[in-house]
CSV table of C-alpha atoms and ligand atoms in Angstrom, one decimal:
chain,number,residue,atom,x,y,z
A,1,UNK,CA,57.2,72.0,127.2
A,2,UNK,CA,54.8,73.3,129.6
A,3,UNK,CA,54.7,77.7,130.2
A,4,UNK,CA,53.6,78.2,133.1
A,5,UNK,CA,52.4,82.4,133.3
A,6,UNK,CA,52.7,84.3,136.4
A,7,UNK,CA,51.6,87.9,135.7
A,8,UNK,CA,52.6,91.0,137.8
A,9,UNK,CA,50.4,92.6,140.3
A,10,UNK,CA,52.2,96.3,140.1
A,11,UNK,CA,52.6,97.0,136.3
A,12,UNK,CA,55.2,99.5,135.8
A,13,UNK,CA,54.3,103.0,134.3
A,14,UNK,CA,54.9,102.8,130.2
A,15,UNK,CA,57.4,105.3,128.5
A,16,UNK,CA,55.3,108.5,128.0
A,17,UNK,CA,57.6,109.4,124.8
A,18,UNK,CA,58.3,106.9,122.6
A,19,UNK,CA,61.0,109.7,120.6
A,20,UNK,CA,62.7,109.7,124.1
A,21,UNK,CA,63.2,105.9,124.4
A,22,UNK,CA,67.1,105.4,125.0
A,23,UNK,CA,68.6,101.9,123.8
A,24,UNK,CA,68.8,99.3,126.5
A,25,UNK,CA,67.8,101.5,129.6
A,26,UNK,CA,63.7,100.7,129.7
A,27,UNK,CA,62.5,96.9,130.3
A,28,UNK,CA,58.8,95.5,130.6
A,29,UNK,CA,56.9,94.2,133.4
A,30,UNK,CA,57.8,90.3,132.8
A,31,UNK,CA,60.5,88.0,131.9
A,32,UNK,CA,61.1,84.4,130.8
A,33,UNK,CA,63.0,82.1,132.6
A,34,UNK,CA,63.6,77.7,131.6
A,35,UNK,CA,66.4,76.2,133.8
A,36,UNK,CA,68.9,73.4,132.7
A,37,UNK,CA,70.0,70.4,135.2
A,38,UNK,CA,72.1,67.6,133.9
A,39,UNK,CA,70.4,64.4,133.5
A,40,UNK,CA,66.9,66.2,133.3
A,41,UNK,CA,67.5,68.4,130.8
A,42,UNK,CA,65.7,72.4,130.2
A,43,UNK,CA,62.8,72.7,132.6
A,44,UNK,CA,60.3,74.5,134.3
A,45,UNK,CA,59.8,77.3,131.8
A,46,UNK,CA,58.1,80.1,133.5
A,47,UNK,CA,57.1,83.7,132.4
A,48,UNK,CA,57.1,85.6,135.8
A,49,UNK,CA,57.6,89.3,137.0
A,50,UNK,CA,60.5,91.3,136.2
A,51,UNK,CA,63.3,91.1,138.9
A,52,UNK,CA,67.0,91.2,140.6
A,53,UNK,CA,68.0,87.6,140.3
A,54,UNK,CA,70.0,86.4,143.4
A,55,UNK,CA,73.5,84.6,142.9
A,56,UNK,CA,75.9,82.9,145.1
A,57,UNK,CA,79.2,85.3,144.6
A,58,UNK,CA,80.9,81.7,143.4
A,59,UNK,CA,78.5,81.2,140.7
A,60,UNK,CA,80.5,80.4,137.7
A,61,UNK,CA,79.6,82.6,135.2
A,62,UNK,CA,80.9,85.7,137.2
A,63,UNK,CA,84.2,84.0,137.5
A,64,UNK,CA,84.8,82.2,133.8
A,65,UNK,CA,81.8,83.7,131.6
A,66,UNK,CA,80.3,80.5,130.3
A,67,UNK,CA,77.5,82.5,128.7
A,68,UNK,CA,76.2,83.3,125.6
A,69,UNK,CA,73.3,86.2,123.8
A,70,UNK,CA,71.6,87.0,121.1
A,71,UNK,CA,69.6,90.3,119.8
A,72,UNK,CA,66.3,90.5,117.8
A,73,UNK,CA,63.4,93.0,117.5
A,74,UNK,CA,59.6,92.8,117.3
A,75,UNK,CA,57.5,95.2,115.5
A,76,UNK,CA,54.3,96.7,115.8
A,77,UNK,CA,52.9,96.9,112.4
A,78,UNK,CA,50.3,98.9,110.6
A,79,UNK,CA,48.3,96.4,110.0
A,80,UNK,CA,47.9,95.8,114.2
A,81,UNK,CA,49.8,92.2,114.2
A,82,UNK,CA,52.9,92.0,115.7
A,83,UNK,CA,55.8,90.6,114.2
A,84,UNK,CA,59.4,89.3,114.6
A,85,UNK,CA,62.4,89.3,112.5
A,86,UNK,CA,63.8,86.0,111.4
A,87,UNK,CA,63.8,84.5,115.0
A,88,UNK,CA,64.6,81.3,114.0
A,89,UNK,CA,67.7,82.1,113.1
A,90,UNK,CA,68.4,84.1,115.9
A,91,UNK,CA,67.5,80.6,117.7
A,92,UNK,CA,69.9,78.8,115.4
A,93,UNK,CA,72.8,80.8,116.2
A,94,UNK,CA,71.9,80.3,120.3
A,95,UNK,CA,72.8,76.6,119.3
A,96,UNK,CA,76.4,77.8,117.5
A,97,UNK,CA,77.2,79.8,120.4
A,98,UNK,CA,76.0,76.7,123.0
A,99,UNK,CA,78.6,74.2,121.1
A,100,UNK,CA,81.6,76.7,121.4
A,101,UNK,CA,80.9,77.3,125.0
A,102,UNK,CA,79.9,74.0,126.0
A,103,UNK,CA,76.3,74.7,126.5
A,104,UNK,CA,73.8,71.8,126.0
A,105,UNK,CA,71.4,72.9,123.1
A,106,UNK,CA,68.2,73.9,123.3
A,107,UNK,CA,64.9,73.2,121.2
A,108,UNK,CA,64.9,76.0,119.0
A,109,UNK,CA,61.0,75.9,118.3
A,110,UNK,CA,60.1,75.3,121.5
A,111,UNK,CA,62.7,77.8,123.0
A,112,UNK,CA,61.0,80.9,120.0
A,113,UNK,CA,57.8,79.8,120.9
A,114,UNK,CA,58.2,80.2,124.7
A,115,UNK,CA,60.5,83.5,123.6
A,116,UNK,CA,57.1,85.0,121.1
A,117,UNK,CA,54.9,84.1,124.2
A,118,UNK,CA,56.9,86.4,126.5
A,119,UNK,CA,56.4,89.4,123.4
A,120,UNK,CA,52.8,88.6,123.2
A,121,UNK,CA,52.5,89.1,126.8
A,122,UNK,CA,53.7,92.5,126.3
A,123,UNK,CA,52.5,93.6,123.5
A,124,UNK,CA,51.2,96.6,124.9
A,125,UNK,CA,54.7,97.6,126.0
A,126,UNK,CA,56.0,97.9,121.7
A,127,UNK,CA,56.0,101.1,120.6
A,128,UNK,CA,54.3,102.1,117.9
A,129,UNK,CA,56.2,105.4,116.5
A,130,UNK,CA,57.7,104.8,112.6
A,131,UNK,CA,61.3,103.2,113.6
A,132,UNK,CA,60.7,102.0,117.2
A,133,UNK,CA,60.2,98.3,117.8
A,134,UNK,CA,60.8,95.9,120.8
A,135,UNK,CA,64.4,94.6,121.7
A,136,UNK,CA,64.1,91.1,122.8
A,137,UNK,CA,67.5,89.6,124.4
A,138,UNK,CA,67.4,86.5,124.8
A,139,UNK,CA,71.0,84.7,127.1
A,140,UNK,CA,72.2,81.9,129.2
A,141,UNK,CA,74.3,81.9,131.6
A,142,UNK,CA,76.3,78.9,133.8
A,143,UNK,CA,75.1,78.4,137.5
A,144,UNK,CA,76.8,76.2,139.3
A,145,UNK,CA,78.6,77.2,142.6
A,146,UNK,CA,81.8,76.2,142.1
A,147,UNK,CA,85.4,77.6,141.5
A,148,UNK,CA,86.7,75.4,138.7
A,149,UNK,CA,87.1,75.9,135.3
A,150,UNK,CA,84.9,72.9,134.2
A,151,UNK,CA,81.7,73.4,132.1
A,152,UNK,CA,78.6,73.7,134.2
A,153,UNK,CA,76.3,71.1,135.1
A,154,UNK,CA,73.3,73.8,135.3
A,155,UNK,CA,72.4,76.4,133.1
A,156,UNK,CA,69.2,79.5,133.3
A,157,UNK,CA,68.2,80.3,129.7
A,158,UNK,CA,66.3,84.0,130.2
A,159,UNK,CA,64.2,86.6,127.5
A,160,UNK,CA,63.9,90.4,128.9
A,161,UNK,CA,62.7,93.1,126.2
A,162,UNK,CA,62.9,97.0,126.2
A,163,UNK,CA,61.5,99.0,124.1
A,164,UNK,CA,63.8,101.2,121.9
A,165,UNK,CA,63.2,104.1,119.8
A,166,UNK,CA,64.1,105.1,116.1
A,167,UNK,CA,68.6,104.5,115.6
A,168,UNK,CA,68.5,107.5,113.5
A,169,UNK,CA,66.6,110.6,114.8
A,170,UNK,CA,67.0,112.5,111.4
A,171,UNK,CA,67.2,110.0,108.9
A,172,UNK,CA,70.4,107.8,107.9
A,173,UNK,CA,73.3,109.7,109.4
A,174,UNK,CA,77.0,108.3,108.3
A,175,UNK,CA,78.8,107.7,111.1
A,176,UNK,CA,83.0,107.9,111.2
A,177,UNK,CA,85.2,104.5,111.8
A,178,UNK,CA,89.0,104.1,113.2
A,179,UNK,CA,90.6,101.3,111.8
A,180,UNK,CA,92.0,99.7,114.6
A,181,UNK,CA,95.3,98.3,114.4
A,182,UNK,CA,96.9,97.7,117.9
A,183,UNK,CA,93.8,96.0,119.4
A,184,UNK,CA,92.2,92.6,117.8
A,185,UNK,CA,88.6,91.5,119.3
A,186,UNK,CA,89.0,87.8,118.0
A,187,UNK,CA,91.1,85.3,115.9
A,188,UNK,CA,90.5,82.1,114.8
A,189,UNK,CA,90.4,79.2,116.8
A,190,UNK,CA,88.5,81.3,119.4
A,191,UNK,CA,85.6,82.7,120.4
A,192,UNK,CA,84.6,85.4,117.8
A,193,UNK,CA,81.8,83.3,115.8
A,194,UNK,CA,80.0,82.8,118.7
A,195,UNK,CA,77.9,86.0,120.8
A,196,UNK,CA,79.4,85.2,124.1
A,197,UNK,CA,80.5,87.4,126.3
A,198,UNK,CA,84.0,87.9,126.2
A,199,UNK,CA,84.3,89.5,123.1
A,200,UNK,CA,82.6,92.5,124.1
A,201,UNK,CA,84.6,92.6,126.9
A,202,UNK,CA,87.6,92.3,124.7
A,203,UNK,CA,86.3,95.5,122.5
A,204,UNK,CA,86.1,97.9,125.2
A,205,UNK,CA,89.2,98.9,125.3
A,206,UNK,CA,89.8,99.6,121.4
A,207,UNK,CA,86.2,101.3,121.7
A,208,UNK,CA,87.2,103.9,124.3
A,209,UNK,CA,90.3,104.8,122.6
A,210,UNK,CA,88.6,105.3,119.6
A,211,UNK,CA,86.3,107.3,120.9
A,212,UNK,CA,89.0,109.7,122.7
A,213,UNK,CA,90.1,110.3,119.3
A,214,UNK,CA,86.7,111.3,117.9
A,215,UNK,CA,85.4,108.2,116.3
A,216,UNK,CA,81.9,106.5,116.9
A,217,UNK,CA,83.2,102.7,116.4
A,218,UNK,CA,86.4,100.7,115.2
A,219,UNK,CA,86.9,98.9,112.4
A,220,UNK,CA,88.7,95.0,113.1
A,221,UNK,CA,91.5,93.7,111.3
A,222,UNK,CA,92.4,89.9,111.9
A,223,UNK,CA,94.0,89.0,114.7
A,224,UNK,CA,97.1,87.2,112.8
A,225,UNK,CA,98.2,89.8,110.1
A,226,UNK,CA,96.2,92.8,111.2
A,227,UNK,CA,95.5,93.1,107.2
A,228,UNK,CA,92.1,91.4,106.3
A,229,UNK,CA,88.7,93.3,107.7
A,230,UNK,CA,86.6,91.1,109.6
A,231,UNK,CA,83.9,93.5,111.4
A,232,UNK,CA,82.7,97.4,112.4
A,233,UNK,CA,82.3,97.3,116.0
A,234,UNK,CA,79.8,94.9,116.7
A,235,UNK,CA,78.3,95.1,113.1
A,236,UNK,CA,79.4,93.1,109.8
A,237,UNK,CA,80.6,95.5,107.3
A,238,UNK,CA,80.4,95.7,103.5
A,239,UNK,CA,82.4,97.5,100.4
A,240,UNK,CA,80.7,98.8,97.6
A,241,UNK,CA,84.1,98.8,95.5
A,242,UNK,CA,83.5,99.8,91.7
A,243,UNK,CA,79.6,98.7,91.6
A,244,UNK,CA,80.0,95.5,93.5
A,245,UNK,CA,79.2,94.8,97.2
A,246,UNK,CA,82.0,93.0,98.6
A,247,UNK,CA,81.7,91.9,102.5
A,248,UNK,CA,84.4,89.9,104.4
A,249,UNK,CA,84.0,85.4,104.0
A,250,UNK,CA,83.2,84.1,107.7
A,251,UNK,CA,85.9,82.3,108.6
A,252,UNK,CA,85.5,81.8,112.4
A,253,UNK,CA,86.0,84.9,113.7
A,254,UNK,CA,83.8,87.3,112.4
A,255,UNK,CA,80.3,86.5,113.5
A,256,UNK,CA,77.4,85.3,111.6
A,257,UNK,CA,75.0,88.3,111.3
A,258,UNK,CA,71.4,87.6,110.5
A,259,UNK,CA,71.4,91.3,109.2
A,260,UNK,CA,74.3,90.2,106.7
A,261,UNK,CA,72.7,87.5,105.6
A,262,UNK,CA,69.3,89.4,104.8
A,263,UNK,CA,71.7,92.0,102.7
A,264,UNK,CA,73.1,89.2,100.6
A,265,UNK,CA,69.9,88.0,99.9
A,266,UNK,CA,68.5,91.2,99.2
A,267,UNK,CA,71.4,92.4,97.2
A,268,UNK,CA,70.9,89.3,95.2
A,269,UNK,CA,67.3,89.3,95.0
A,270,UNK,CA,67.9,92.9,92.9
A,271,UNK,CA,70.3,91.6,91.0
A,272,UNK,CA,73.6,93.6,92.0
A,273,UNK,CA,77.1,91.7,92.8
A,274,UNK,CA,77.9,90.6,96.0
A,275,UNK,CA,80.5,88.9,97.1
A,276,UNK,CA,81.7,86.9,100.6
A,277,UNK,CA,85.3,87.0,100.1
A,278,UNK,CA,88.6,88.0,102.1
A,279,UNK,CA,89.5,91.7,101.4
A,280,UNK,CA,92.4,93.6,103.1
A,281,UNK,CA,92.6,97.2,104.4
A,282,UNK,CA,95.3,97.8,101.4
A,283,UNK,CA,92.7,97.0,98.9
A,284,UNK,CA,90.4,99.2,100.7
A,285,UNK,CA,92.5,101.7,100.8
A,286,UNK,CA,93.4,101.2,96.8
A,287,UNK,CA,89.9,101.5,95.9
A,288,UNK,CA,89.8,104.9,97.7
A,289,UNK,CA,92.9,106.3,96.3
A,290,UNK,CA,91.5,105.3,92.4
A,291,UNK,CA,87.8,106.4,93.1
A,292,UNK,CA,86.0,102.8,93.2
A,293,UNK,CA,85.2,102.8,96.9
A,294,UNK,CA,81.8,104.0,96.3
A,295,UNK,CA,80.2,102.8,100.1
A,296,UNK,CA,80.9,101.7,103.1
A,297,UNK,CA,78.0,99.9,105.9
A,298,UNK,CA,78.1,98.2,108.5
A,299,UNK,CA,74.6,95.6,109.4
A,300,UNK,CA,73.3,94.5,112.4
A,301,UNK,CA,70.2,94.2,114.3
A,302,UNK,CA,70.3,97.8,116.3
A,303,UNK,CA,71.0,99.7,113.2
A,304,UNK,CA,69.9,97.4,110.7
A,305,UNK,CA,72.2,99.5,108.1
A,306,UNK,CA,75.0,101.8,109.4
A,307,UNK,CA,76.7,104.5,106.7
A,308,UNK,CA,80.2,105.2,107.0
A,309,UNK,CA,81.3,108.5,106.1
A,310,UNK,CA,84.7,108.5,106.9
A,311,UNK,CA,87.3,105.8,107.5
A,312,UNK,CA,90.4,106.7,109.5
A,313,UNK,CA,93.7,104.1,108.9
A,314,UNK,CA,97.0,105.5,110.5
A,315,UNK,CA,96.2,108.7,110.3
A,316,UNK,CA,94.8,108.9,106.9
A,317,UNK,CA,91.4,110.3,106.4
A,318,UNK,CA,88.9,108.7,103.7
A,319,UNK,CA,85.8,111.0,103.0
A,320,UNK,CA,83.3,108.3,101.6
A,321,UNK,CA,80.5,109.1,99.0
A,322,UNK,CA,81.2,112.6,100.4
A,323,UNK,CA,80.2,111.6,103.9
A,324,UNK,CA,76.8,111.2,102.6
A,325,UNK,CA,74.6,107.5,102.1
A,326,UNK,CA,75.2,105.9,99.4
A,327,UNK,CA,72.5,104.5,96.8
A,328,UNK,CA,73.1,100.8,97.6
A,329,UNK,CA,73.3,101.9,101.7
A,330,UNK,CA,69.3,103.4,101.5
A,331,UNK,CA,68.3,100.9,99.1
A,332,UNK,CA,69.0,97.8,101.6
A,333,UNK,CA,67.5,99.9,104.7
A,334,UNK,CA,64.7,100.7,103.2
A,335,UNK,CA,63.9,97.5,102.2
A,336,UNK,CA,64.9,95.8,105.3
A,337,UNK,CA,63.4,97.8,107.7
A,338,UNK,CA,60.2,97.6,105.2
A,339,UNK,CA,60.3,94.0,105.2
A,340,UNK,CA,60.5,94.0,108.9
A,341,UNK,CA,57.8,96.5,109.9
A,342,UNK,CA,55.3,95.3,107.6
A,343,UNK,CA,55.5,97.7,105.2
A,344,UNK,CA,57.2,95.8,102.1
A,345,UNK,CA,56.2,92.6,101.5
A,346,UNK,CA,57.9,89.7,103.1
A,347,UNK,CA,58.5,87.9,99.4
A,348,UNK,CA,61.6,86.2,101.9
A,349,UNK,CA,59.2,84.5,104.8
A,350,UNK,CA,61.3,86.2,107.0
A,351,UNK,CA,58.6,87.6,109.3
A,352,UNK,CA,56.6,85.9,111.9
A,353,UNK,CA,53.6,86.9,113.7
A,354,UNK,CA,53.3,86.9,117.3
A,355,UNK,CA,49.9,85.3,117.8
B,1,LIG,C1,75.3,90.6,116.9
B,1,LIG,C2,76.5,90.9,116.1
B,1,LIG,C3,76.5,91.2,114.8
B,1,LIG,C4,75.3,91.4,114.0
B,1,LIG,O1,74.4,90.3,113.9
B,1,LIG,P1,72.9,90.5,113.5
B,1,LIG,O2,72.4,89.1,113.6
B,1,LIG,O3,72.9,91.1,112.2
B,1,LIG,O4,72.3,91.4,114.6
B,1,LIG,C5,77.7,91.4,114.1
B,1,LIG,N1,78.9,91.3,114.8
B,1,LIG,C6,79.0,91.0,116.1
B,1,LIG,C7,80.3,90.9,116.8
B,1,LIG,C8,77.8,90.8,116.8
B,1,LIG,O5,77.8,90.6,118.1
């Protein structure tokens, strides 16, 4: 697939403090762009300035969401190269997503290389402070003009990046979780394997509530029972119950986190249980009341590992390990976030460098 590169002519000012750096808010000076037309396929890949994009108001996506994301970082490591975490399956799960929302598929090597091309290009723009790294968004999103709810026949597959700072100003800090039980964000059959866009829509509302009440994130139950934990906010989750990691099976509605993944490999690597398995908010709850539930985390790409201090189901208050991180919690974040800024080696071949 041919690039073609058209560079800015009025670079923006970069962020003077990289501490400052607020997630999501700052982007660089150039984006990537390959557009999809039935019967030709995805074409005319093109790295071009930042911009507004203009859109008929009847373009589908704003009316039916046919659209789909994904979230990775690169760092800027001590050693001066540049690398990114596990892209290709970041570029694997874009094809999961596509299938569920009726998205043709892209090339996934061709799609990360065009993606690591844009990073490369703005390389000057990742920040260098311990912590900070690149966000790199990659999405597509339906385009045809039309007011039916059909799949569309044309498609724009797009990378922006912001720079973000350090998740955790002073170190790990545990953060406290409302066990949701009114609201479900997916069930299966629909949408929740896949990051497409109505599921976030479809946590908002839980989100705010639980913020009214004082609480950072929810915790999801399924969407059938409201019994078995499927995810923390937008973050798998994991149990330390009695020394052994336990973390819910994915079962099609809890979403396939790259982050997990890496923690089960990890956890293995170092020889301590883990387990994918279905576990209820009762046996949670047990494991409190007898003194087994030794941690709680969630895992995703912002945070990479997420303590939970306190867990709040119907009004019932679980202090865990104290409110403080637990051994396991550290263990996986220092590793991880080792691993990914070049600091531990790789012994995984997780990382690759942007050349
Ligand atoms: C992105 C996401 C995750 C975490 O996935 P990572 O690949 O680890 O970043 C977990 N749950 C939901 C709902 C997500 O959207």
């Amino acid at each position: 697939m041919d690039l073609t590169i058209t560079k800015t002519t009025s670079p923006k000012a970069k962020p003077e403090d990289e501490s400052k750096l607020v997630f999501g808010r700052t982007f660089t000076d150039h984006m990537l762009i390959i557009d999809y037309t039935e019967g030709i396929g995805w074409h005319d890949a093109r790295i071009v300035p930042y911009g507004p994009l203009e859109m008929d108001p009847a373009t589908t996506v704003l009316h039916y969401g046919q659209a789909i994301f994904e979230g990775l970082k690169a760092y800027n490591c001590p050693d001066g190269k540049v690398r990114m975490f596990r892209p290709d399956a970041n570029m694997h799960r874009i094809n999961v997503s596509n299938e569920r929302l009726c998205i043709p598929p892209i090339d996934e090597e061709e799609f990360m290389k065009a993606m690591m091309k844009l990073v490369d290009v703005e390389r000057d723009w990742i920040p260098k402070a311990p912590g900070t790294s690149l966000y790199v968004r990659p999405f597509i999103f339906s385009t045809d003009v039309f007011l039916g709810v059909h799949p569309s026949a044309t498609y724009k597959f797009m990378v922006i990046l912001s720079p973000v700072g350090s998740y955790y100003k002073e170190g790990l800090d545990p953060v406290k979780i409302y066990v949701e039980d009114e609201y479900v964000r997916a069930v299966r059959g629909g949408m929740g394997f896949a990051k497409t866009l109505g599921n976030y829509a479809a946590s908002l509302k839980a989100q705010e509530v639980a913020e009214e009440k004082g609480y950072s994130q929810v915790l999801w139950l399924d969407g059938v029972e409201r019994k078995y934990v499927e995810e923390v906010g937008t973050m798998n989750v994991c149990f330390k119950i009695a020394g052994e990691v336990i973390t819910p099976a994915l079962n099609g509605s809890i979403l396939s986190g790259i982050t997990r993944d890496s923690v089960i490999k990890v956890l293995k690597s170092k020889g301590i249980p883990v387990t994918e398995r279905r576990i209820s908010i009762d046996e949670v709850i047990e494991a409190y009341d007898n003194g087994t539930l030794e941690e709680v985390f969630g895992t995703g790409t912002a945070a990479v590992i997420s303590p939970v201090g306190e867990l709040c189901h119907k009004g019932k208050k679980m202090i865990i390990n104290n409110g403080e991180i637990g051994e396991v919690s550290q263990m996986l974040y220092d590793t991880i976030t080792g691993i990914q800024s070049g600091v531990v080696e790789d012994t995984f071949g997780w990382t690759r460098v942007v050349e």
